Amino acid sequence: GAGVSQSPSNKVTEKGKDVELRCDPISGHTALYWYRQSLGQGLEFLIYFQGNSAPDKSGLPSDRFSAERTGGSVSTLTIQRTQQEDSAVYLCASSSGTGVFREQYFGPGTRLTVT
Amino acid sequence: QKEVEQDPGPLSVPEGAIVSLNCTYSNSAFQYFMWYRQYSRKGPELLMYTYSSGNKEDGRFTAQVDKSSKYISLFIRDSQPSDSATYLCATGWGQNFVFGPGTRLSVLP
């Protein structure tokens, strides 16, 4: 079956530009997560959605970062006025949101390079 | 102190070797313990998870958790070149997952 998909797979942008990263979760998954992975760093949690609401935005590194989810499905992560330190792989994951342990299924990521 | 610490590697072993990967964590509230495998330019995929202290086996893989010392291990027996990847430990509770930085493993034929 279809897994989590993300687009674009690669994005090169100039410092100061805005970027939008898209995540299509597995159909029926109610929970959606965004992470950032930098070289040598672990997965840094950014934000979590349950349905369309985001009960936990604690990981967003600054007010330049925002995310939304519509229709309980697709999510968009927006980074405004990009900085070079925003360069990383941005990973999206989804889970069924049920059960005690909720396995997260990851997409392939978007590799963002800010020049 | 980071919530989850992991030997960074990289680690290179010959084919057939036993591999030991380790993590420590700081928060005793963590309930789940997981190992993810991440191939180059791919997202992580869940390899194993467990709730409790002790060992859990799945084929050539054994996950070990010691809650008293907050120590997580993954053992790979008869390692294969196809096991070459980055292995991330993770722990958490509810919807809160914390990941280690990962250990890059190379299994040489």
PDB file of C-alpha atoms in Angstrom:
ATOM      1  CA  GLY A   1       0.000   0.000   0.000  1.00  0.00           C
ATOM      2  CA  ALA A   2       0.959   3.638  -0.292  1.00  0.00           C
ATOM      3  CA  GLY A   3       3.277   4.931   2.371  1.00  0.00           C
ATOM      4  CA  VAL A   4       3.965   8.466   3.545  1.00  0.00           C
ATOM      5  CA  SER A   5       5.007  10.707   0.699  1.00  0.00           C
ATOM      6  CA  GLN A   6       6.768  14.053   0.832  1.00  0.00           C
ATOM      7  CA  SER A   7       7.442  16.709  -1.750  1.00  0.00           C
ATOM      8  CA  PRO A   8       9.680  18.050  -3.001  1.00  0.00           C
ATOM      9  CA  SER A   9      12.402  15.495  -2.381  1.00  0.00           C
ATOM     10  CA  ASN A  10      15.051  18.186  -2.685  1.00  0.00           C
ATOM     11  CA  LYS A  11      14.775  21.947  -2.383  1.00  0.00           C
ATOM     12  CA  VAL A  12      17.522  24.510  -2.834  1.00  0.00           C
ATOM     13  CA  THR A  13      16.585  28.034  -1.890  1.00  0.00           C
ATOM     14  CA  GLU A  14      18.277  31.337  -1.306  1.00  0.00           C
ATOM     15  CA  LYS A  15      18.602  32.781   2.163  1.00  0.00           C
ATOM     16  CA  GLY A  16      15.618  34.930   2.983  1.00  0.00           C
ATOM     17  CA  LYS A  17      13.127  33.117   0.728  1.00  0.00           C
ATOM     18  CA  ASP A  18      10.072  31.249   2.023  1.00  0.00           C
ATOM     19  CA  VAL A  19       9.648  27.511   1.413  1.00  0.00           C
ATOM     20  CA  GLU A  20       6.734  25.098   1.717  1.00  0.00           C
ATOM     21  CA  LEU A  21       7.219  21.412   2.353  1.00  0.00           C
ATOM     22  CA  ARG A  22       4.363  18.980   1.833  1.00  0.00           C
ATOM     23  CA  CYS A  23       3.495  15.698   3.539  1.00  0.00           C
ATOM     24  CA  ASP A  24       0.856  13.162   2.457  1.00  0.00           C
ATOM     25  CA  PRO A  25       0.301  10.721   5.315  1.00  0.00           C
ATOM     26  CA  ILE A  26      -0.941   7.162   5.063  1.00  0.00           C
ATOM     27  CA  SER A  27      -4.663   7.201   4.404  1.00  0.00           C
ATOM     28  CA  GLY A  28      -6.639   6.980   7.645  1.00  0.00           C
ATOM     29  CA  HIS A  29      -3.752   7.947   9.913  1.00  0.00           C
ATOM     30  CA  THR A  30      -4.959  10.597  12.321  1.00  0.00           C
ATOM     31  CA  ALA A  31      -1.611  11.562  13.845  1.00  0.00           C
ATOM     32  CA  LEU A  32       1.067  13.381  11.861  1.00  0.00           C
ATOM     33  CA  TYR A  33       4.536  14.491  12.964  1.00  0.00           C
ATOM     34  CA  TRP A  34       7.242  16.712  11.545  1.00  0.00           C
ATOM     35  CA  TYR A  35      10.902  16.212  12.435  1.00  0.00           C
ATOM     36  CA  ARG A  36      14.148  17.806  11.360  1.00  0.00           C
ATOM     37  CA  GLN A  37      17.312  15.761  10.899  1.00  0.00           C
ATOM     38  CA  SER A  38      20.678  17.496  10.654  1.00  0.00           C
ATOM     39  CA  LEU A  39      24.018  15.810  10.034  1.00  0.00           C
ATOM     40  CA  GLY A  40      25.154  14.110  13.211  1.00  0.00           C
ATOM     41  CA  GLN A  41      22.004  15.087  15.067  1.00  0.00           C
ATOM     42  CA  GLY A  42      19.068  12.967  16.039  1.00  0.00           C
ATOM     43  CA  LEU A  43      15.574  13.543  14.817  1.00  0.00           C
ATOM     44  CA  GLU A  44      14.490  16.866  16.263  1.00  0.00           C
ATOM     45  CA  PHE A  45      10.758  16.966  16.945  1.00  0.00           C
ATOM     46  CA  LEU A  46       9.023  19.991  15.442  1.00  0.00           C
ATOM     47  CA  ILE A  47       5.247  19.584  15.674  1.00  0.00           C
ATOM     48  CA  TYR A  48       2.537  16.984  16.110  1.00  0.00           C
ATOM     49  CA  PHE A  49      -1.011  16.992  14.698  1.00  0.00           C
ATOM     50  CA  GLN A  50      -3.950  14.964  15.901  1.00  0.00           C
ATOM     51  CA  GLY A  51      -6.504  15.435  13.163  1.00  0.00           C
ATOM     52  CA  ASN A  52      -6.283  19.066  12.106  1.00  0.00           C
ATOM     53  CA  SER A  53      -5.231  20.432  15.469  1.00  0.00           C
ATOM     54  CA  ALA A  54      -1.711  20.727  16.800  1.00  0.00           C
ATOM     55  CA  PRO A  55      -1.686  19.994  20.538  1.00  0.00           C
ATOM     56  CA  ASP A  56       2.106  20.143  20.608  1.00  0.00           C
ATOM     57  CA  LYS A  57       4.005  22.869  18.777  1.00  0.00           C
ATOM     58  CA  SER A  58       6.792  22.935  21.303  1.00  0.00           C
ATOM     59  CA  GLY A  59       9.499  21.886  18.887  1.00  0.00           C
ATOM     60  CA  LEU A  60       9.132  24.679  16.354  1.00  0.00           C
ATOM     61  CA  PRO A  61      12.498  26.454  16.596  1.00  0.00           C
ATOM     62  CA  SER A  62      11.259  29.966  15.871  1.00  0.00           C
ATOM     63  CA  ASP A  63       8.244  31.949  14.701  1.00  0.00           C
ATOM     64  CA  ARG A  64       9.562  31.608  11.142  1.00  0.00           C
ATOM     65  CA  PHE A  65       8.301  28.023  11.233  1.00  0.00           C
ATOM     66  CA  SER A  66       4.626  27.177  10.936  1.00  0.00           C
ATOM     67  CA  ALA A  67       2.598  24.160   9.927  1.00  0.00           C
ATOM     68  CA  GLU A  68      -0.966  23.364   9.087  1.00  0.00           C
ATOM     69  CA  ARG A  69      -2.997  20.304   8.317  1.00  0.00           C
ATOM     70  CA  THR A  70      -6.231  20.329   6.395  1.00  0.00           C
ATOM     71  CA  GLY A  71      -8.956  17.713   6.064  1.00  0.00           C
ATOM     72  CA  GLY A  72      -7.126  15.519   8.539  1.00  0.00           C
ATOM     73  CA  SER A  73      -4.771  14.571   5.754  1.00  0.00           C
ATOM     74  CA  VAL A  74      -2.161  16.650   3.938  1.00  0.00           C
ATOM     75  CA  SER A  75       0.171  18.827   5.986  1.00  0.00           C
ATOM     76  CA  THR A  76       2.366  21.733   4.955  1.00  0.00           C
ATOM     77  CA  LEU A  77       5.411  22.973   6.847  1.00  0.00           C
ATOM     78  CA  THR A  78       6.315  26.549   5.967  1.00  0.00           C
ATOM     79  CA  ILE A  79       9.619  28.196   6.721  1.00  0.00           C
ATOM     80  CA  GLN A  80       9.691  31.952   6.213  1.00  0.00           C
ATOM     81  CA  ARG A  81      12.817  33.999   5.599  1.00  0.00           C
ATOM     82  CA  THR A  82      14.999  30.894   5.455  1.00  0.00           C
ATOM     83  CA  GLN A  83      18.420  30.931   7.095  1.00  0.00           C
ATOM     84  CA  GLN A  84      21.426  28.740   6.388  1.00  0.00           C
ATOM     85  CA  GLU A  85      20.948  26.936   9.708  1.00  0.00           C
ATOM     86  CA  ASP A  86      17.572  25.731   8.393  1.00  0.00           C
ATOM     87  CA  SER A  87      19.419  23.406   5.997  1.00  0.00           C
ATOM     88  CA  ALA A  88      18.483  19.861   6.992  1.00  0.00           C
ATOM     89  CA  VAL A  89      16.313  16.925   6.032  1.00  0.00           C
ATOM     90  CA  TYR A  90      12.709  17.468   7.055  1.00  0.00           C
ATOM     91  CA  LEU A  91      10.903  14.213   7.794  1.00  0.00           C
ATOM     92  CA  CYS A  92       7.217  13.617   8.160  1.00  0.00           C
ATOM     93  CA  ALA A  93       5.690  10.615   9.900  1.00  0.00           C
ATOM     94  CA  SER A  94       2.150   9.423  10.491  1.00  0.00           C
ATOM     95  CA  SER A  95       0.560   6.955  12.849  1.00  0.00           C
ATOM     96  CA  SER A  96      -2.870   5.487  13.370  1.00  0.00           C
ATOM     97  CA  GLY A  97      -3.333   7.335  16.646  1.00  0.00           C
ATOM     98  CA  THR A  98      -4.806   4.275  18.291  1.00  0.00           C
ATOM     99  CA  GLY A  99      -3.376   1.693  20.641  1.00  0.00           C
ATOM    100  CA  VAL A 100      -0.900   2.118  23.410  1.00  0.00           C
ATOM    101  CA  PHE A 101       2.112   1.987  21.112  1.00  0.00           C
ATOM    102  CA  ARG A 102       1.621   3.948  17.918  1.00  0.00           C
ATOM    103  CA  GLU A 103       4.189   3.061  15.306  1.00  0.00           C
ATOM    104  CA  GLN A 104       5.297   6.037  13.286  1.00  0.00           C
ATOM    105  CA  TYR A 105       5.721   5.515   9.557  1.00  0.00           C
ATOM    106  CA  PHE A 106       8.177   7.915   7.994  1.00  0.00           C
ATOM    107  CA  GLY A 107       8.317   9.471   4.585  1.00  0.00           C
ATOM    108  CA  PRO A 108      11.582   9.758   2.627  1.00  0.00           C
ATOM    109  CA  GLY A 109      12.101  13.366   3.682  1.00  0.00           C
ATOM    110  CA  THR A 110      12.712  16.684   1.970  1.00  0.00           C
ATOM    111  CA  ARG A 111      16.356  17.726   1.795  1.00  0.00           C
ATOM    112  CA  LEU A 112      16.450  21.502   2.191  1.00  0.00           C
ATOM    113  CA  THR A 113      19.562  23.459   1.301  1.00  0.00           C
ATOM    114  CA  VAL A 114      19.659  27.189   1.994  1.00  0.00           C
ATOM    115  CA  THR A 115      22.409  28.995   0.082  1.00  0.00           C
TER     116      THR A 115
ATOM    117  CA  GLN B   1      22.376  16.268  29.223  1.00  0.00           C
ATOM    118  CA  LYS B   2      20.519  15.077  26.139  1.00  0.00           C
ATOM    119  CA  GLU B   3      17.489  12.922  26.801  1.00  0.00           C
ATOM    120  CA  VAL B   4      18.832  10.096  24.635  1.00  0.00           C
ATOM    121  CA  GLU B   5      22.524   9.564  23.988  1.00  0.00           C
ATOM    122  CA  GLN B   6      23.951   7.133  21.496  1.00  0.00           C
ATOM    123  CA  ASP B   7      27.427   6.066  20.440  1.00  0.00           C
ATOM    124  CA  PRO B   8      27.930   8.035  17.245  1.00  0.00           C
ATOM    125  CA  GLY B   9      30.090   5.544  15.353  1.00  0.00           C
ATOM    126  CA  PRO B  10      30.731   5.101  12.562  1.00  0.00           C
ATOM    127  CA  LEU B  11      31.130   1.405  13.156  1.00  0.00           C
ATOM    128  CA  SER B  12      32.658  -0.963  10.585  1.00  0.00           C
ATOM    129  CA  VAL B  13      32.525  -4.732  11.022  1.00  0.00           C
ATOM    130  CA  PRO B  14      33.222  -7.743   8.787  1.00  0.00           C
ATOM    131  CA  GLU B  15      30.333  -9.775   7.464  1.00  0.00           C
ATOM    132  CA  GLY B  16      29.196 -12.370   9.979  1.00  0.00           C
ATOM    133  CA  ALA B  17      30.253 -10.369  13.037  1.00  0.00           C
ATOM    134  CA  ILE B  18      28.013  -9.716  16.020  1.00  0.00           C
ATOM    135  CA  VAL B  19      27.161  -6.034  16.281  1.00  0.00           C
ATOM    136  CA  SER B  20      26.292  -4.261  19.513  1.00  0.00           C
ATOM    137  CA  LEU B  21      24.632  -0.834  19.401  1.00  0.00           C
ATOM    138  CA  ASN B  22      23.870   1.074  22.580  1.00  0.00           C
ATOM    139  CA  CYS B  23      21.953   4.041  23.950  1.00  0.00           C
ATOM    140  CA  THR B  24      21.329   5.623  27.316  1.00  0.00           C
ATOM    141  CA  TYR B  25      18.339   7.724  28.276  1.00  0.00           C
ATOM    142  CA  SER B  26      17.639  10.071  31.137  1.00  0.00           C
ATOM    143  CA  ASN B  27      13.879  10.176  31.702  1.00  0.00           C
ATOM    144  CA  SER B  28      12.513   7.345  33.808  1.00  0.00           C
ATOM    145  CA  ALA B  29       9.004   8.168  32.516  1.00  0.00           C
ATOM    146  CA  PHE B  30       9.846   6.716  29.130  1.00  0.00           C
ATOM    147  CA  GLN B  31       7.762   3.603  28.504  1.00  0.00           C
ATOM    148  CA  TYR B  32       8.583   2.438  24.992  1.00  0.00           C
ATOM    149  CA  PHE B  33      11.942   1.578  23.618  1.00  0.00           C
ATOM    150  CA  MET B  34      12.497   1.358  19.911  1.00  0.00           C
ATOM    151  CA  TRP B  35      15.128   0.813  17.292  1.00  0.00           C
ATOM    152  CA  TYR B  36      14.767   2.330  13.852  1.00  0.00           C
ATOM    153  CA  ARG B  37      16.889   1.570  10.811  1.00  0.00           C
ATOM    154  CA  GLN B  38      17.544   4.276   8.258  1.00  0.00           C
ATOM    155  CA  TYR B  39      19.087   3.590   4.879  1.00  0.00           C
ATOM    156  CA  SER B  40      20.800   6.412   3.047  1.00  0.00           C
ATOM    157  CA  ARG B  41      18.350   8.990   1.669  1.00  0.00           C
ATOM    158  CA  LYS B  42      15.367   7.133   3.149  1.00  0.00           C
ATOM    159  CA  GLY B  43      13.154   7.718   6.148  1.00  0.00           C
ATOM    160  CA  PRO B  44      13.640   5.655   9.310  1.00  0.00           C
ATOM    161  CA  GLU B  45      11.717   2.385   9.562  1.00  0.00           C
ATOM    162  CA  LEU B  46      10.810   0.643  12.792  1.00  0.00           C
ATOM    163  CA  LEU B  47      12.932  -2.419  13.441  1.00  0.00           C
ATOM    164  CA  MET B  48      11.831  -3.422  16.924  1.00  0.00           C
ATOM    165  CA  TYR B  49      10.070  -2.056  19.954  1.00  0.00           C
ATOM    166  CA  THR B  50       9.529  -3.186  23.498  1.00  0.00           C
ATOM    167  CA  TYR B  51       7.854  -1.937  26.657  1.00  0.00           C
ATOM    168  CA  SER B  52       9.705  -3.756  29.347  1.00  0.00           C
ATOM    169  CA  SER B  53      13.121  -4.556  30.665  1.00  0.00           C
ATOM    170  CA  GLY B  54      14.651  -7.708  29.272  1.00  0.00           C
ATOM    171  CA  ASN B  55      15.326  -9.109  25.838  1.00  0.00           C
ATOM    172  CA  LYS B  56      13.197  -9.291  22.721  1.00  0.00           C
ATOM    173  CA  GLU B  57      14.310 -11.339  19.728  1.00  0.00           C
ATOM    174  CA  ASP B  58      13.318 -11.069  16.090  1.00  0.00           C
ATOM    175  CA  GLY B  59      15.384 -13.223  13.782  1.00  0.00           C
ATOM    176  CA  ARG B  60      18.974 -11.996  13.857  1.00  0.00           C
ATOM    177  CA  PHE B  61      18.050  -8.958  15.966  1.00  0.00           C
ATOM    178  CA  THR B  62      17.800  -8.770  19.754  1.00  0.00           C
ATOM    179  CA  ALA B  63      16.713  -5.660  21.624  1.00  0.00           C
ATOM    180  CA  GLN B  64      17.678  -5.387  25.260  1.00  0.00           C
ATOM    181  CA  VAL B  65      16.400  -2.870  27.798  1.00  0.00           C
ATOM    182  CA  ASP B  66      17.674  -2.303  31.320  1.00  0.00           C
ATOM    183  CA  LYS B  67      15.374   0.239  32.951  1.00  0.00           C
ATOM    184  CA  SER B  68      17.353   0.286  36.181  1.00  0.00           C
ATOM    185  CA  SER B  69      20.414   1.655  34.394  1.00  0.00           C
ATOM    186  CA  LYS B  70      18.418   3.388  31.592  1.00  0.00           C
ATOM    187  CA  TYR B  71      20.348   1.469  28.974  1.00  0.00           C
ATOM    188  CA  ILE B  72      19.105   0.219  25.589  1.00  0.00           C
ATOM    189  CA  SER B  73      20.971  -2.171  23.308  1.00  0.00           C
ATOM    190  CA  LEU B  74      20.492  -3.749  19.906  1.00  0.00           C
ATOM    191  CA  PHE B  75      22.439  -6.850  18.928  1.00  0.00           C
ATOM    192  CA  ILE B  76      22.710  -8.045  15.354  1.00  0.00           C
ATOM    193  CA  ARG B  77      23.919 -11.614  14.826  1.00  0.00           C
ATOM    194  CA  ASP B  78      25.539 -12.855  11.618  1.00  0.00           C
ATOM    195  CA  SER B  79      25.635  -9.312  10.252  1.00  0.00           C
ATOM    196  CA  GLN B  80      25.154  -8.889   6.513  1.00  0.00           C
ATOM    197  CA  PRO B  81      26.182  -6.109   4.114  1.00  0.00           C
ATOM    198  CA  SER B  82      22.466  -5.345   3.771  1.00  0.00           C
ATOM    199  CA  ASP B  83      22.489  -4.358   7.457  1.00  0.00           C
ATOM    200  CA  SER B  84      24.648  -1.350   6.576  1.00  0.00           C
ATOM    201  CA  ALA B  85      22.549   1.623   7.648  1.00  0.00           C
ATOM    202  CA  THR B  86      22.139   4.145  10.442  1.00  0.00           C
ATOM    203  CA  TYR B  87      20.449   2.742  13.535  1.00  0.00           C
ATOM    204  CA  LEU B  88      18.497   5.143  15.732  1.00  0.00           C
ATOM    205  CA  CYS B  89      17.305   4.309  19.188  1.00  0.00           C
ATOM    206  CA  ALA B  90      14.175   6.028  20.400  1.00  0.00           C
ATOM    207  CA  THR B  91      12.144   6.102  23.554  1.00  0.00           C
ATOM    208  CA  GLY B  92       9.075   7.856  24.793  1.00  0.00           C
ATOM    209  CA  TRP B  93       5.542   7.708  26.108  1.00  0.00           C
ATOM    210  CA  GLY B  94       2.185   8.424  24.512  1.00  0.00           C
ATOM    211  CA  GLN B  95       2.813  10.536  21.437  1.00  0.00           C
ATOM    212  CA  ASN B  96       6.155  11.788  22.720  1.00  0.00           C
ATOM    213  CA  PHE B  97       9.129  10.158  21.053  1.00  0.00           C
ATOM    214  CA  VAL B  98      12.761  11.152  21.584  1.00  0.00           C
ATOM    215  CA  PHE B  99      15.404   9.893  19.190  1.00  0.00           C
ATOM    216  CA  GLY B 100      19.103   9.383  19.564  1.00  0.00           C
ATOM    217  CA  PRO B 101      21.475  10.773  16.909  1.00  0.00           C
ATOM    218  CA  GLY B 102      22.026   7.365  15.326  1.00  0.00           C
ATOM    219  CA  THR B 103      24.991   5.072  14.790  1.00  0.00           C
ATOM    220  CA  ARG B 104      26.179   4.526  11.240  1.00  0.00           C
ATOM    221  CA  LEU B 105      27.007   0.856  10.676  1.00  0.00           C
ATOM    222  CA  SER B 106      28.959  -0.572   7.760  1.00  0.00           C
ATOM    223  CA  VAL B 107      29.144  -4.332   7.303  1.00  0.00           C
ATOM    224  CA  LEU B 108      31.993  -5.162   4.977  1.00  0.00           C
ATOM    225  CA  PRO B 109      31.755  -8.220   2.681  1.00  0.00           C
TER     226      PRO B 109
END
